[in-house]
C-alpha cells in the first residue's frame, strides 16, 4: 500500500531513534569504516587476508549500531556472519557462539556450501572427548566437570571455526565474528578467540573478529595475549565533527521533505557536542516540539528539557543507581573535578587516602561506570556523566531516585 508521506501528521514521521543499539535514520561520520569493511569483503572474495578490527569508544558513541551495519554489509555480500554480546560467563559465551555459528550456517543461501558447512558441524560434534583431551586427563566428576566442559568447548570452537573457514574460503567467502562489549568477555573465551584468530591468520584462512567495546578494550586484549596488539586494526569511535553532526540532523529530515533552518541546526549541533546518542535525543525532541517546516530554533529550545530527560533516563540515572553510597561519593568527587582527573585528586577531594579508595575505584571500573584512559587517570565511560552529576545530584547525599525526584537513600 502506498502511503502519502505529506498527509501524515508531523509527529508520526519522527525519524530520530535514541536508545542503545537502535539503528539511526542516517549513520553519519562512518564512511571510512564502511569503506574498510567493503575492502575486507572484496579481499576475502579474492582469497586475500586482512586483520580483524577493534573499535573502542565511550558509551553511546555508536559502536553497536556500527557493528550491526558492518554485519549487514558482510552478510549481504555472501559472508557468513555471527554477532554476539560478551557477558563474562565462559560457558554461556561458548553456548551462544555455538548457537550463533549454527544459525550462520543455516542462513547461507547456496545449498551446496550450506551442506558442506553442516557436515563440518557434524564432524566436530562427533569428535570424541577422549580424543580431544587425552583419555588419561578426563575426569568428568565434581568440580573438574565444569573446567573440562569449558576446555572441550574451547577445542570444539577452534575446530569448528577452522573447518568453517576452510570450506568458506573455497567458495570465496569468509567467517566474520562481531563481538560487542568485548571488554567484558571471560578471559577464557577471549584467549581462545584471539588464539584462533592468530592461528587461522597464519594459515591464510578467512576468519575475522570485529570487536567493539569501551576505551579499555585494546589494553584488555593485549593483556589476554600480547600478540593481540599486532593482530587487529584498532580504531577509536570518537565524537563526530560538526559537519557530520549537522548531517545527522538534516539528512533524516530532508529524506522526509522537512528541514531544520540554519539557526535551529547550529543550536542542535552545539547541544549534541558530536555525540551520536545526543543527536538522536535532541533531534527527536525538536521534531516533536515543532509544528512548522522548516523546523525552527524555537522548537529546539522547547524540546531541550525533554531531550535532557531522555538522556538522563537512557544514559545516566540507572548507572548512578548502580553505584553504592561510597561509589556515588567517589563519582561526585570526580564530577566536581571535570571530565577526567587523577585518582590522587579524587582522594584529596574526599579527604581520604588514595589506597583506601582503590577498591571502590576498582568496583566502579568493574561496573563499567569509569575507566582508566592512562595510568593513574580516570574518566567516566558515559559522555556528559560529570555534567549530569553536577547538575542533578544533590551534593549533601549524592542520591538520585528517578526523574526530578530527590531523596536520601
Ligand atoms: N553514526 C551515527 N549517526 C547518528 N546516530 C548514531 C550513530 N551511531 C549511533 N547513533 C545513535 O546513537 C545511539 C547510541 O548508539 P549505540 O547503542 O550503537 O552506541 P554504543 O556505542 O554501542 O553505546 P554503549 O556503549 O552504551 O553500548 C543510538 O540511538 C543510535 O541510533
Ligand atoms: Mg553498545
GROMACS .gro file of C-alpha atoms and ligand atoms in nm:
model
  441
    1UNK     CA    1   0.000   0.000   0.000
    2UNK     CA    2   0.135   0.344  -0.097
    3UNK     CA    3   0.146   0.595   0.189
    4UNK     CA    4   0.145   0.963   0.105
    5UNK     CA    5   0.408   1.099   0.347
    6UNK     CA    6   0.288   1.460   0.307
    7UNK     CA    7  -0.051   1.367   0.450
    8UNK     CA    8   0.084   1.207   0.769
    9UNK     CA    9   0.096   1.417   1.087
   10UNK     CA   10   0.444   1.556   1.153
   11UNK     CA   11   0.488   1.368   1.483
   12UNK     CA   12   0.425   1.026   1.342
   13UNK     CA   13   0.709   1.080   1.094
   14UNK     CA   14   0.972   1.149   1.360
   15UNK     CA   15   1.280   0.965   1.223
   16UNK     CA   16   1.513   1.001   1.524
   17UNK     CA   17   1.595   0.693   1.729
   18UNK     CA   18   1.751   0.750   2.071
   19UNK     CA   19   1.827   0.422   2.251
   20UNK     CA   20   2.103   0.164   2.287
   21UNK     CA   21   2.160  -0.028   1.965
   22UNK     CA   22   1.877   0.149   1.778
   23UNK     CA   23   1.969   0.191   1.412
   24UNK     CA   24   1.978   0.568   1.338
   25UNK     CA   25   1.796   0.708   1.034
   26UNK     CA   26   2.134   0.821   0.900
   27UNK     CA   27   2.463   0.665   1.010
   28UNK     CA   28   2.685   0.971   0.985
   29UNK     CA   29   3.062   1.004   1.010
   30UNK     CA   30   3.136   0.638   0.950
   31UNK     CA   31   3.219   0.634   0.579
   32UNK     CA   32   3.578   0.529   0.643
   33UNK     CA   33   3.463   0.228   0.845
   34UNK     CA   34   3.214   0.126   0.579
   35UNK     CA   35   3.487   0.153   0.315
   36UNK     CA   36   3.717  -0.058   0.530
   37UNK     CA   37   3.453  -0.330   0.550
   38UNK     CA   38   3.389  -0.311   0.175
   39UNK     CA   39   3.761  -0.360   0.116
   40UNK     CA   40   3.776  -0.654   0.355
   41UNK     CA   41   3.486  -0.823   0.180
   42UNK     CA   42   3.641  -0.765  -0.165
   43UNK     CA   43   3.973  -0.903  -0.048
   44UNK     CA   44   3.806  -1.205   0.112
   45UNK     CA   45   3.637  -1.283  -0.219
   46UNK     CA   46   3.982  -1.281  -0.380
   47UNK     CA   47   4.126  -1.507  -0.112
   48UNK     CA   48   4.338  -1.224   0.033
   49UNK     CA   49   4.368  -1.170   0.404
   50UNK     CA   50   4.317  -0.870   0.632
   51UNK     CA   51   4.343  -0.807   1.002
   52UNK     CA   52   4.038  -0.804   1.228
   53UNK     CA   53   3.920  -0.468   1.360
   54UNK     CA   54   3.871  -0.347   1.716
   55UNK     CA   55   3.652  -0.043   1.779
   56UNK     CA   56   3.669   0.133   2.111
   57UNK     CA   57   3.477   0.429   2.242
   58UNK     CA   58   3.262   0.571   2.516
   59UNK     CA   59   2.901   0.476   2.585
   60UNK     CA   60   2.651   0.598   2.328
   61UNK     CA   61   2.912   0.665   2.056
   62UNK     CA   62   2.753   0.422   1.814
   63UNK     CA   63   2.963   0.106   1.845
   64UNK     CA   64   2.671  -0.136   1.848
   65UNK     CA   65   2.492   0.017   1.551
   66UNK     CA   66   2.819   0.025   1.358
   67UNK     CA   67   2.877  -0.346   1.424
   68UNK     CA   68   2.520  -0.421   1.312
   69UNK     CA   69   2.571  -0.220   0.995
   70UNK     CA   70   2.904  -0.391   0.912
   71UNK     CA   71   2.746  -0.728   0.983
   72UNK     CA   72   2.462  -0.647   0.744
   73UNK     CA   73   2.708  -0.541   0.472
   74UNK     CA   74   2.909  -0.860   0.507
   75UNK     CA   75   2.612  -1.094   0.508
   76UNK     CA   76   2.453  -0.923   0.207
   77UNK     CA   77   2.775  -0.998   0.018
   78UNK     CA   78   2.767  -1.367   0.093
   79UNK     CA   79   2.989  -1.377   0.400
   80UNK     CA   80   2.897  -1.597   0.698
   81UNK     CA   81   2.842  -1.363   0.993
   82UNK     CA   82   2.790  -1.413   1.364
   83UNK     CA   83   2.721  -1.146   1.624
   84UNK     CA   84   2.738  -1.193   1.999
   85UNK     CA   85   2.748  -0.977   2.308
   86UNK     CA   86   3.000  -1.083   2.570
   87UNK     CA   87   2.862  -1.135   2.921
   88UNK     CA   88   3.164  -1.253   3.117
   89UNK     CA   89   3.048  -1.612   3.168
   90UNK     CA   90   3.260  -1.859   2.972
   91UNK     CA   91   3.006  -2.137   2.940
   92UNK     CA   92   2.720  -1.912   2.828
   93UNK     CA   93   2.954  -1.734   2.584
   94UNK     CA   94   3.058  -2.068   2.432
   95UNK     CA   95   2.694  -2.174   2.410
   96UNK     CA   96   2.600  -1.852   2.237
   97UNK     CA   97   2.890  -1.879   1.995
   98UNK     CA   98   2.797  -2.237   1.901
   99UNK     CA   99   2.433  -2.146   1.864
  100UNK     CA  100   2.503  -1.837   1.652
  101UNK     CA  101   2.753  -2.026   1.436
  102UNK     CA  102   2.491  -2.288   1.358
  103UNK     CA  103   2.241  -2.015   1.267
  104UNK     CA  104   2.501  -1.850   1.044
  105UNK     CA  105   2.539  -2.177   0.855
  106UNK     CA  106   2.164  -2.211   0.815
  107UNK     CA  107   2.145  -1.857   0.676
  108UNK     CA  108   2.391  -1.938   0.393
  109UNK     CA  109   2.185  -1.924   0.075
  110UNK     CA  110   2.376  -2.161  -0.156
  111UNK     CA  111   2.257  -2.516  -0.073
  112UNK     CA  112   2.584  -2.692  -0.164
  113UNK     CA  113   2.802  -2.479   0.060
  114UNK     CA  114   2.540  -2.487   0.336
  115UNK     CA  115   2.556  -2.865   0.316
  116UNK     CA  116   2.936  -2.871   0.338
  117UNK     CA  117   2.928  -2.638   0.639
  118UNK     CA  118   2.668  -2.855   0.814
  119UNK     CA  119   2.899  -3.150   0.764
  120UNK     CA  120   3.175  -2.958   0.944
  121UNK     CA  121   2.935  -2.921   1.238
  122UNK     CA  122   2.855  -3.292   1.247
  123UNK     CA  123   3.222  -3.382   1.221
  124UNK     CA  124   3.316  -3.158   1.516
  125UNK     CA  125   3.023  -3.284   1.724
  126UNK     CA  126   3.133  -3.642   1.667
  127UNK     CA  127   3.496  -3.594   1.770
  128UNK     CA  128   3.523  -3.779   2.097
  129UNK     CA  129   3.607  -3.606   2.420
  130UNK     CA  130   3.882  -3.857   2.499
  131UNK     CA  131   4.049  -3.780   2.173
  132UNK     CA  132   4.043  -3.406   2.229
  133UNK     CA  133   4.162  -3.401   2.587
  134UNK     CA  134   4.370  -3.718   2.608
  135UNK     CA  135   4.186  -4.001   2.786
  136UNK     CA  136   4.410  -4.001   3.095
  137UNK     CA  137   4.317  -3.644   3.188
  138UNK     CA  138   3.942  -3.679   3.162
  139UNK     CA  139   3.756  -3.687   3.490
  140UNK     CA  140   3.402  -3.573   3.449
  141UNK     CA  141   3.304  -3.579   3.814
  142UNK     CA  142   3.286  -3.299   4.068
  143UNK     CA  143   3.449  -2.961   4.025
  144UNK     CA  144   3.657  -3.084   3.733
  145UNK     CA  145   3.347  -3.135   3.523
  146UNK     CA  146   3.288  -2.761   3.474
  147UNK     CA  147   3.652  -2.698   3.383
  148UNK     CA  148   3.654  -2.989   3.140
  149UNK     CA  149   3.335  -2.868   2.978
  150UNK     CA  150   3.490  -2.526   2.917
  151UNK     CA  151   3.806  -2.685   2.778
  152UNK     CA  152   3.604  -2.907   2.550
  153UNK     CA  153   3.412  -2.605   2.426
  154UNK     CA  154   3.738  -2.428   2.351
  155UNK     CA  155   3.861  -2.721   2.138
  156UNK     CA  156   3.528  -2.754   1.967
  157UNK     CA  157   3.511  -2.385   1.887
  158UNK     CA  158   3.860  -2.392   1.741
  159UNK     CA  159   3.789  -2.696   1.526
  160UNK     CA  160   3.459  -2.552   1.414
  161UNK     CA  161   3.589  -2.207   1.318
  162UNK     CA  162   3.881  -2.369   1.138
  163UNK     CA  163   3.661  -2.614   0.947
  164UNK     CA  164   3.404  -2.350   0.854
  165UNK     CA  165   3.670  -2.102   0.737
  166UNK     CA  166   3.834  -2.370   0.520
  167UNK     CA  167   3.505  -2.450   0.348
  168UNK     CA  168   3.403  -2.085   0.311
  169UNK     CA  169   3.738  -1.999   0.156
  170UNK     CA  170   3.680  -2.250  -0.123
  171UNK     CA  171   3.371  -2.050  -0.211
  172UNK     CA  172   3.537  -1.704  -0.197
  173UNK     CA  173   3.366  -1.633   0.133
  174UNK     CA  174   3.475  -1.595   0.495
  175UNK     CA  175   3.360  -1.603   0.855
  176UNK     CA  176   3.307  -1.268   1.029
  177UNK     CA  177   3.256  -1.275   1.405
  178UNK     CA  178   3.121  -0.950   1.553
  179UNK     CA  179   3.170  -0.921   1.929
  180UNK     CA  180   3.003  -0.641   2.121
  181UNK     CA  181   3.105  -0.541   2.476
  182UNK     CA  182   3.425  -0.733   2.408
  183UNK     CA  183   3.595  -0.588   2.719
  184UNK     CA  184   3.350  -0.790   2.932
  185UNK     CA  185   3.432  -1.125   2.775
  186UNK     CA  186   3.553  -1.402   3.007
  187UNK     CA  187   3.933  -1.435   2.994
  188UNK     CA  188   3.893  -1.798   2.884
  189UNK     CA  189   3.682  -1.729   2.575
  190UNK     CA  190   3.877  -1.415   2.488
  191UNK     CA  191   4.204  -1.611   2.488
  192UNK     CA  192   4.052  -1.884   2.274
  193UNK     CA  193   3.920  -1.637   2.018
  194UNK     CA  194   4.244  -1.440   1.995
  195UNK     CA  195   4.443  -1.762   1.960
  196UNK     CA  196   4.214  -1.888   1.686
  197UNK     CA  197   4.235  -1.555   1.502
  198UNK     CA  198   4.614  -1.577   1.524
  199UNK     CA  199   4.642  -1.939   1.408
  200UNK     CA  200   4.398  -1.908   1.120
  201UNK     CA  201   4.564  -1.587   1.005
  202UNK     CA  202   4.891  -1.775   0.983
  203UNK     CA  203   4.718  -2.037   0.770
  204UNK     CA  204   4.566  -1.772   0.545
  205UNK     CA  205   4.211  -1.867   0.640
  206UNK     CA  206   3.935  -1.602   0.625
  207UNK     CA  207   3.821  -1.566   0.985
  208UNK     CA  208   3.786  -1.215   1.124
  209UNK     CA  209   3.696  -1.088   1.466
  210UNK     CA  210   3.537  -0.743   1.452
  211UNK     CA  211   3.507  -0.632   1.813
  212UNK     CA  212   3.371  -0.329   1.992
  213UNK     CA  213   3.394  -0.209   2.347
  214UNK     CA  214   3.489   0.057   2.594
  215UNK     CA  215   3.815   0.253   2.566
  216UNK     CA  216   3.995   0.000   2.787
  217UNK     CA  217   3.935  -0.279   2.531
  218UNK     CA  218   4.271  -0.262   2.348
  219UNK     CA  219   4.451  -0.296   2.683
  220UNK     CA  220   4.232  -0.588   2.793
  221UNK     CA  221   4.306  -0.775   2.468
  222UNK     CA  222   4.679  -0.717   2.490
  223UNK     CA  223   4.675  -0.839   2.849
  224UNK     CA  224   4.499  -1.159   2.738
  225UNK     CA  225   4.752  -1.225   2.461
  226UNK     CA  226   5.042  -0.990   2.399
  227UNK     CA  227   5.034  -1.051   2.023
  228UNK     CA  228   4.676  -0.915   2.011
  229UNK     CA  229   4.845  -0.580   1.951
  230UNK     CA  230   4.955  -0.687   1.602
  231UNK     CA  231   4.651  -0.896   1.524
  232UNK     CA  232   4.395  -0.621   1.483
  233UNK     CA  233   4.349  -0.280   1.336
  234UNK     CA  234   4.247  -0.056   1.626
  235UNK     CA  235   4.001   0.224   1.563
  236UNK     CA  236   3.858   0.476   1.802
  237UNK     CA  237   3.496   0.573   1.778
  238UNK     CA  238   3.503   0.932   1.894
  239UNK     CA  239   3.288   1.242   1.869
  240UNK     CA  240   3.154   1.340   1.528
  241UNK     CA  241   3.275   1.663   1.373
  242UNK     CA  242   3.027   1.949   1.320
  243UNK     CA  243   2.958   1.865   0.955
  244UNK     CA  244   2.877   1.503   1.035
  245UNK     CA  245   2.663   1.605   1.334
  246UNK     CA  246   2.471   1.854   1.116
  247UNK     CA  247   2.414   1.579   0.860
  248UNK     CA  248   2.287   1.357   1.140
  249UNK     CA  249   2.003   1.605   1.197
  250UNK     CA  250   1.942   1.741   0.849
  251UNK     CA  251   1.959   1.432   0.628
  252UNK     CA  252   1.683   1.233   0.800
  253UNK     CA  253   1.462   1.544   0.796
  254UNK     CA  254   1.530   1.611   0.426
  255UNK     CA  255   1.453   1.249   0.339
  256UNK     CA  256   1.102   1.317   0.465
  257UNK     CA  257   1.062   1.655   0.291
  258UNK     CA  258   1.142   1.859   0.603
  259UNK     CA  259   1.445   2.058   0.719
  260UNK     CA  260   1.591   2.242   1.016
  261UNK     CA  261   1.659   2.613   0.950
  262UNK     CA  262   2.014   2.744   0.995
  263UNK     CA  263   1.968   2.872   1.349
  264UNK     CA  264   1.799   2.551   1.460
  265UNK     CA  265   2.076   2.342   1.308
  266UNK     CA  266   2.355   2.546   1.467
  267UNK     CA  267   2.190   2.512   1.808
  268UNK     CA  268   2.135   2.139   1.764
  269UNK     CA  269   2.496   2.078   1.661
  270UNK     CA  270   2.601   2.275   1.967
  271UNK     CA  271   2.378   2.076   2.200
  272UNK     CA  272   2.483   1.741   2.056
  273UNK     CA  273   2.856   1.805   2.116
  274UNK     CA  274   2.918   1.547   1.845
  275UNK     CA  275   2.774   1.257   2.050
  276UNK     CA  276   2.558   1.028   1.835
  277UNK     CA  277   2.317   0.944   2.118
  278UNK     CA  278   2.264   1.317   2.180
  279UNK     CA  279   2.188   1.372   1.810
  280UNK     CA  280   1.902   1.125   1.828
  281UNK     CA  281   1.767   1.263   2.158
  282UNK     CA  282   1.780   1.634   2.063
  283UNK     CA  283   1.663   1.565   1.707
  284UNK     CA  284   1.363   1.368   1.831
  285UNK     CA  285   1.263   1.629   2.089
  286UNK     CA  286   1.295   1.923   1.847
  287UNK     CA  287   1.092   1.737   1.585
  288UNK     CA  288   0.816   1.660   1.836
  289UNK     CA  289   0.806   2.021   1.955
  290UNK     CA  290   0.776   2.161   1.602
  291UNK     CA  291   0.466   2.240   1.402
  292UNK     CA  292   0.642   2.412   1.112
  293UNK     CA  293   0.860   2.336   0.813
  294UNK     CA  294   1.144   2.430   0.831
  295UNK     CA  295   1.182   2.342   1.198
  296UNK     CA  296   1.298   2.649   1.392
  297UNK     CA  297   1.524   2.717   1.687
  298UNK     CA  298   1.211   2.770   1.896
  299UNK     CA  299   1.126   2.403   1.864
  300UNK     CA  300   1.484   2.313   1.956
  301UNK     CA  301   1.463   2.523   2.273
  302UNK     CA  302   1.124   2.381   2.362
  303UNK     CA  303   1.247   2.026   2.311
  304UNK     CA  304   1.570   2.072   2.507
  305UNK     CA  305   1.439   1.975   2.854
  306UNK     CA  306   1.261   1.674   2.705
  307UNK     CA  307   1.583   1.558   2.537
  308UNK     CA  308   1.776   1.612   2.856
  309UNK     CA  309   1.528   1.398   3.050
  310UNK     CA  310   1.553   1.130   2.780
  311UNK     CA  311   1.933   1.130   2.811
  312UNK     CA  312   1.915   1.127   3.191
  313UNK     CA  313   1.695   0.820   3.181
  314UNK     CA  314   1.871   0.648   2.894
  315UNK     CA  315   2.230   0.711   2.994
  316UNK     CA  316   2.282   0.832   3.347
  317UNK     CA  317   2.020   0.750   3.610
  318UNK     CA  318   2.044   0.372   3.607
  319UNK     CA  319   2.424   0.390   3.610
  320UNK     CA  320   2.419   0.626   3.906
  321UNK     CA  321   2.181   0.395   4.088
  322UNK     CA  322   2.412   0.100   4.031
  323UNK     CA  323   2.684   0.257   4.250
  324UNK     CA  324   2.700   0.214   4.628
  325UNK     CA  325   2.682   0.523   4.853
  326UNK     CA  326   3.063   0.539   4.873
  327UNK     CA  327   3.081   0.481   4.497
  328UNK     CA  328   2.848   0.775   4.448
  329UNK     CA  329   3.065   0.990   4.670
  330UNK     CA  330   3.360   0.893   4.453
  331UNK     CA  331   3.169   0.972   4.133
  332UNK     CA  332   3.056   1.308   4.272
  333UNK     CA  333   3.416   1.395   4.362
  334UNK     CA  334   3.524   1.301   4.008
  335UNK     CA  335   3.242   1.511   3.859
  336UNK     CA  336   3.348   1.816   4.051
  337UNK     CA  337   3.695   1.774   3.900
  338UNK     CA  338   3.571   1.762   3.538
  339UNK     CA  339   3.560   1.503   3.259
  340UNK     CA  340   3.883   1.330   3.362
  341UNK     CA  341   4.113   1.351   3.665
  342UNK     CA  342   4.366   1.151   3.863
  343UNK     CA  343   4.283   0.907   4.145
  344UNK     CA  344   4.504   1.120   4.371
  345UNK     CA  345   4.293   1.429   4.302
  346UNK     CA  346   3.976   1.237   4.391
  347UNK     CA  347   4.130   1.117   4.717
  348UNK     CA  348   4.238   1.467   4.806
  349UNK     CA  349   3.891   1.599   4.728
  350UNK     CA  350   3.736   1.334   4.954
  351UNK     CA  351   3.996   1.389   5.227
  352UNK     CA  352   4.088   1.020   5.212
  353UNK     CA  353   4.398   0.815   5.136
  354UNK     CA  354   4.424   0.706   4.771
  355UNK     CA  355   4.499   0.349   4.886
  356UNK     CA  356   4.178   0.339   5.096
  357UNK     CA  357   3.982   0.422   4.785
  358UNK     CA  358   4.143   0.178   4.545
  359UNK     CA  359   3.882  -0.095   4.598
  360UNK     CA  360   3.590   0.141   4.539
  361UNK     CA  361   3.765   0.271   4.227
  362UNK     CA  362   3.805  -0.087   4.106
  363UNK     CA  363   3.440  -0.170   4.170
  364UNK     CA  364   3.332   0.136   3.970
  365UNK     CA  365   3.556   0.018   3.686
  366UNK     CA  366   3.402  -0.329   3.708
  367UNK     CA  367   3.055  -0.176   3.696
  368UNK     CA  368   3.161  -0.007   3.372
  369UNK     CA  369   3.100   0.342   3.511
  370UNK     CA  370   3.456   0.469   3.490
  371UNK     CA  371   3.775   0.357   3.318
  372UNK     CA  372   4.139   0.443   3.319
  373UNK     CA  373   4.239   0.618   2.995
  374UNK     CA  374   4.602   0.613   3.106
  375UNK     CA  375   4.793   0.511   3.417
  376UNK     CA  376   4.674   0.698   3.724
  377UNK     CA  377   4.396   0.883   3.541
  378UNK     CA  378   4.027   0.802   3.549
  379UNK     CA  379   3.733   0.916   3.341
  380UNK     CA  380   3.362   0.847   3.300
  381UNK     CA  381   3.262   0.589   3.039
  382UNK     CA  382   2.948   0.787   2.957
  383UNK     CA  383   2.990   1.126   2.792
  384UNK     CA  384   2.829   1.403   2.998
  385UNK     CA  385   2.804   1.195   3.319
  386UNK     CA  386   3.010   1.459   3.505
  387UNK     CA  387   2.774   1.732   3.391
  388UNK     CA  388   2.470   1.521   3.489
  389UNK     CA  389   2.608   1.468   3.840
  390UNK     CA  390   2.692   1.835   3.885
  391UNK     CA  391   2.352   1.940   3.754
  392UNK     CA  392   2.117   1.688   3.906
  393UNK     CA  393   2.265   1.528   4.212
  394UNK     CA  394   2.224   1.697   4.549
  395UNK     CA  395   2.574   1.719   4.691
  396UNK     CA  396   2.467   1.654   5.053
  397UNK     CA  397   2.369   1.292   4.995
  398UNK     CA  398   2.458   1.206   4.633
  399UNK     CA  399   2.127   1.030   4.582
  400UNK     CA  400   1.907   1.023   4.279
  401UNK     CA  401   1.600   0.816   4.251
  402UNK     CA  402   1.406   0.872   3.932
  403UNK     CA  403   1.341   1.174   3.718
  404UNK     CA  404   1.325   1.503   3.907
  405UNK     CA  405   1.274   1.317   4.233
  406UNK     CA  406   1.536   1.353   4.501
  407UNK     CA  407   1.553   1.163   4.823
  408UNK     CA  408   1.802   1.028   5.068
  409UNK     CA  409   1.884   0.663   5.002
  410LIG     N1  410   2.689   0.732   1.327
  410LIG     C1  411   2.575   0.767   1.386
  410LIG     N2  412   2.499   0.868   1.337
  410LIG     C2  413   2.384   0.903   1.400
  410LIG     N3  414   2.336   0.842   1.510
  410LIG     C3  415   2.406   0.741   1.563
  410LIG     C4  416   2.529   0.698   1.503
  410LIG     N4  417   2.578   0.598   1.575
  410LIG     C5  418   2.490   0.575   1.676
  410LIG     N5  419   2.387   0.661   1.669
  410LIG     C6  420   2.276   0.667   1.767
  410LIG     O1  421   2.334   0.677   1.897
  410LIG     C7  422   2.268   0.595   1.992
  410LIG     C8  423   2.368   0.501   2.058
  410LIG     O2  424   2.420   0.407   1.966
  410LIG     P1  425   2.482   0.267   2.014
  410LIG     O3  426   2.387   0.198   2.104
  410LIG     O4  427   2.530   0.197   1.894
  410LIG     O5  428   2.607   0.319   2.099
  410LIG     P2  429   2.717   0.231   2.175
  410LIG     O6  430   2.849   0.294   2.149
  410LIG     O7  431   2.701   0.088   2.140
  410LIG     O8  432   2.677   0.255   2.326
  410LIG     P3  433   2.702   0.158   2.453
  410LIG     O9  434   2.849   0.164   2.483
  410LIG    O10  435   2.619   0.217   2.562
  410LIG    O11  436   2.657   0.019   2.415
  410LIG     C9  437   2.154   0.525   1.915
  410LIG    O12  438   2.036   0.599   1.939
  410LIG    C10  439   2.195   0.537   1.769
  410LIG    O13  440   2.082   0.543   1.685
  411LIG    MG1  441   2.658  -0.077   2.251
   0.00000   0.00000   0.00000
